[in-house]
Amino acid sequence: TIDTSENATFAGTVLVGGGTLTNPQSWGEILQVQNTGTNGAGVSVKDSNNEYNLATYNGSFYISDGTDERMTLTSSGTTTFAGALKVSYSNPAFDLQESGTSRFRAELGASHSYLSTIGAYAMYLRTNQTTALTLHSDQDAQFANKVGIGMSPAELLDIVSASGDARIRLDAPASSDTEIKFYNDGTVQYTIGHDDATDNFVIGGANVDAPLV
């Protein structure tokens, strides 16, 4: 129907171009642009300031700004963005899914940022495709190599203070000992620490309850 103002109303679906209209997902009324050739088909939206195009070509779907492609969606489902991808709303979250089930989430809170697995899964942080840090599902953390605090490490654990004393703190609850154990080939050889029962600093064997001196 075309009214006196030259506005056009279509009562059903609309096909632009050659071919036969297809609607395999049984949407409601649709506007379909077809090209029976090989140079693609698209829709252009333009005003006095900007132009954006939606187009399909060679098995992929494109969104462009009239000059450059900004998003590409291939027939395999891979999506490539030419610029930054932003998720912007209150407390935004971005989920990665496997077979429709969320497994990983990046989330922003009011004053914190979160990276988390969803479910009882470990998280692996890698460099050069090699695991550097494993966060286990029980919240244990395991480093694959040396750890440096305040420096690039030369030993398994290096601690350097840029100013002031360098300290390690061991704090056990009441009626418990604080210990450092020395192992060789998986067997404890010596232990040093505070024996809560005697309130002594002890050099011991398997623990400070068995003093050697």
XYZ file of C-alpha atoms in Angstrom:
213
model
C 0.000 0.000 0.000
C 1.305 3.432 -0.920
C -0.474 6.336 0.749
C -0.794 9.934 -0.448
C 2.456 10.846 1.364
C 4.204 8.143 -0.647
C 4.752 5.970 2.419
C 4.787 2.275 1.516
C 3.398 -0.497 3.744
C 4.025 -4.162 2.985
C 1.646 -6.714 4.473
C 4.078 -9.640 4.285
C 7.724 -10.438 3.785
C 9.805 -8.486 1.264
C 12.422 -9.855 -1.124
C 14.898 -7.493 -2.786
C 16.881 -8.936 -5.685
C 16.624 -12.199 -7.558
C 16.098 -15.682 -6.214
C 13.492 -17.207 -3.946
C 12.782 -15.891 -0.453
C 13.955 -18.281 2.282
C 13.138 -18.235 5.983
C 14.616 -21.432 7.489
C 14.237 -20.263 11.100
C 10.589 -19.286 10.580
C 10.940 -15.697 11.736
C 7.966 -13.388 11.510
C 7.812 -10.891 8.671
C 11.270 -10.318 7.199
C 13.082 -8.128 4.695
C 15.503 -10.232 2.660
C 18.153 -9.002 0.230
C 19.460 -11.591 -2.221
C 22.074 -11.633 -4.926
C 22.247 -14.664 -7.189
C 25.754 -13.582 -8.249
C 29.044 -13.850 -6.361
C 29.685 -10.295 -5.199
C 27.527 -10.399 -2.071
C 24.402 -8.624 -0.854
C 23.891 -5.965 1.751
C 21.844 -3.238 3.372
C 23.174 0.299 3.846
C 22.000 2.699 6.581
C 23.106 6.297 6.087
C 22.477 9.814 7.312
C 24.297 13.097 6.709
C 27.115 12.105 9.069
C 27.575 8.321 8.990
C 27.072 5.238 6.895
C 26.924 1.632 8.115
C 26.577 -1.471 6.001
C 25.358 -4.976 6.766
C 26.528 -7.403 4.115
C 27.141 -11.055 3.341
C 29.929 -12.139 1.006
C 31.789 -15.385 0.362
C 30.121 -17.185 3.283
C 30.735 -14.483 5.909
C 28.704 -11.614 7.391
C 30.193 -8.135 7.716
C 29.412 -4.878 9.470
C 31.313 -1.901 8.069
C 31.303 1.853 8.527
C 31.164 2.491 4.792
C 34.949 2.337 4.495
C 36.390 -0.334 6.784
C 35.066 -3.653 8.090
C 34.351 -3.434 11.810
C 33.005 -6.931 12.507
C 33.249 -10.218 10.617
C 31.173 -13.315 11.390
C 32.186 -16.478 9.525
C 29.982 -19.466 8.755
C 31.817 -21.442 11.484
C 30.682 -18.923 14.114
C 34.027 -17.148 14.551
C 33.582 -13.420 15.157
C 36.398 -10.917 14.612
C 36.215 -7.318 15.819
C 38.444 -4.701 14.214
C 38.542 -2.533 17.346
C 37.921 -2.732 21.086
C 35.061 -4.853 22.450
C 33.315 -3.102 25.334
C 30.631 -4.408 27.699
C 29.115 -1.377 29.378
C 26.392 -1.496 32.022
C 26.129 -1.701 35.814
C 28.347 -4.551 37.154
C 29.086 -5.973 33.672
C 30.100 -9.612 33.212
C 31.492 -11.478 30.217
C 31.086 -15.269 30.121
C 32.917 -17.853 28.025
C 30.781 -20.939 27.443
C 31.330 -24.531 26.404
C 28.350 -26.245 24.758
C 26.040 -23.570 26.194
C 27.383 -23.832 29.771
C 29.355 -20.929 31.270
C 32.871 -21.931 32.349
C 34.741 -18.626 32.783
C 33.659 -15.123 33.770
C 35.271 -11.683 33.742
C 33.244 -9.361 35.946
C 33.375 -5.805 37.270
C 31.908 -4.907 40.646
C 31.402 -1.494 42.198
C 35.033 -1.331 43.364
C 36.579 -4.657 42.310
C 37.351 -6.727 39.221
C 36.906 -10.507 39.137
C 38.216 -13.356 36.994
C 36.656 -16.688 37.914
C 35.817 -20.166 36.759
C 32.187 -21.221 37.103
C 32.057 -24.660 38.673
C 34.770 -26.844 40.219
C 37.440 -26.083 37.637
C 41.055 -25.000 37.970
C 42.302 -21.795 36.346
C 45.626 -21.776 34.504
C 47.594 -18.606 33.782
C 50.043 -19.151 30.926
C 52.887 -17.398 29.165
C 54.005 -18.653 25.751
C 51.324 -21.374 26.104
C 53.083 -22.762 29.214
C 51.388 -22.737 32.623
C 52.981 -20.274 35.068
C 50.324 -20.304 37.809
C 47.568 -22.790 38.604
C 44.634 -21.775 40.800
C 43.006 -25.015 41.897
C 39.268 -25.385 42.518
C 39.925 -25.595 46.301
C 41.665 -22.158 46.063
C 45.202 -23.578 46.420
C 47.715 -21.664 44.273
C 50.651 -23.404 42.596
C 53.506 -21.603 40.842
C 55.356 -23.549 38.170
C 58.713 -21.903 38.844
C 60.447 -19.182 40.841
C 58.621 -16.436 42.726
C 60.036 -12.983 43.311
C 58.600 -10.308 45.590
C 60.164 -6.949 44.793
C 62.589 -8.453 42.256
C 62.995 -10.852 39.356
C 63.782 -14.098 41.227
C 67.081 -15.948 41.089
C 66.042 -18.582 43.642
C 62.734 -20.424 44.110
C 61.639 -17.593 46.443
C 63.293 -14.179 46.595
C 62.055 -11.315 48.735
C 63.554 -7.846 48.413
C 62.435 -4.683 50.181
C 62.995 -1.427 48.325
C 62.964 0.425 51.653
C 63.091 -0.837 55.237
C 63.217 -4.352 56.640
C 62.285 -7.495 54.726
C 60.190 -9.814 56.871
C 58.244 -13.073 56.657
C 55.372 -13.460 59.112
C 54.104 -16.776 60.507
C 51.044 -16.454 62.738
C 49.327 -19.544 64.166
C 46.176 -19.529 66.321
C 46.289 -20.144 70.082
C 47.654 -23.550 71.185
C 49.337 -24.102 67.807
C 52.988 -24.064 66.736
C 54.680 -21.982 64.050
C 57.231 -23.991 62.063
C 59.496 -24.064 59.050
C 60.241 -27.594 57.853
C 63.266 -28.755 55.848
C 62.696 -31.739 53.552
C 65.038 -33.886 51.518
C 63.623 -36.166 48.806
C 60.133 -35.840 50.252
C 61.083 -36.646 53.877
C 61.244 -34.040 56.636
C 64.708 -33.800 58.173
C 64.618 -30.777 60.454
C 62.112 -28.268 61.793
C 62.666 -24.887 63.372
C 60.003 -22.815 65.053
C 58.057 -21.844 68.116
C 56.686 -24.602 70.348
C 53.520 -23.204 71.865
C 53.410 -25.773 74.701
C 56.836 -24.737 76.081
C 56.988 -21.224 74.607
C 60.488 -22.077 73.320
C 62.183 -21.598 69.976
C 63.112 -25.130 68.966
C 65.325 -26.939 66.472
C 63.574 -30.266 66.030
C 63.220 -33.291 63.815
C 59.798 -33.958 62.258
C 58.319 -31.025 64.221
C 59.101 -28.711 67.151
C 57.452 -31.154 69.564
C 60.518 -33.387 69.067
C 63.441 -31.028 69.914
C 66.990 -32.017 68.967
C 68.684 -29.312 71.025
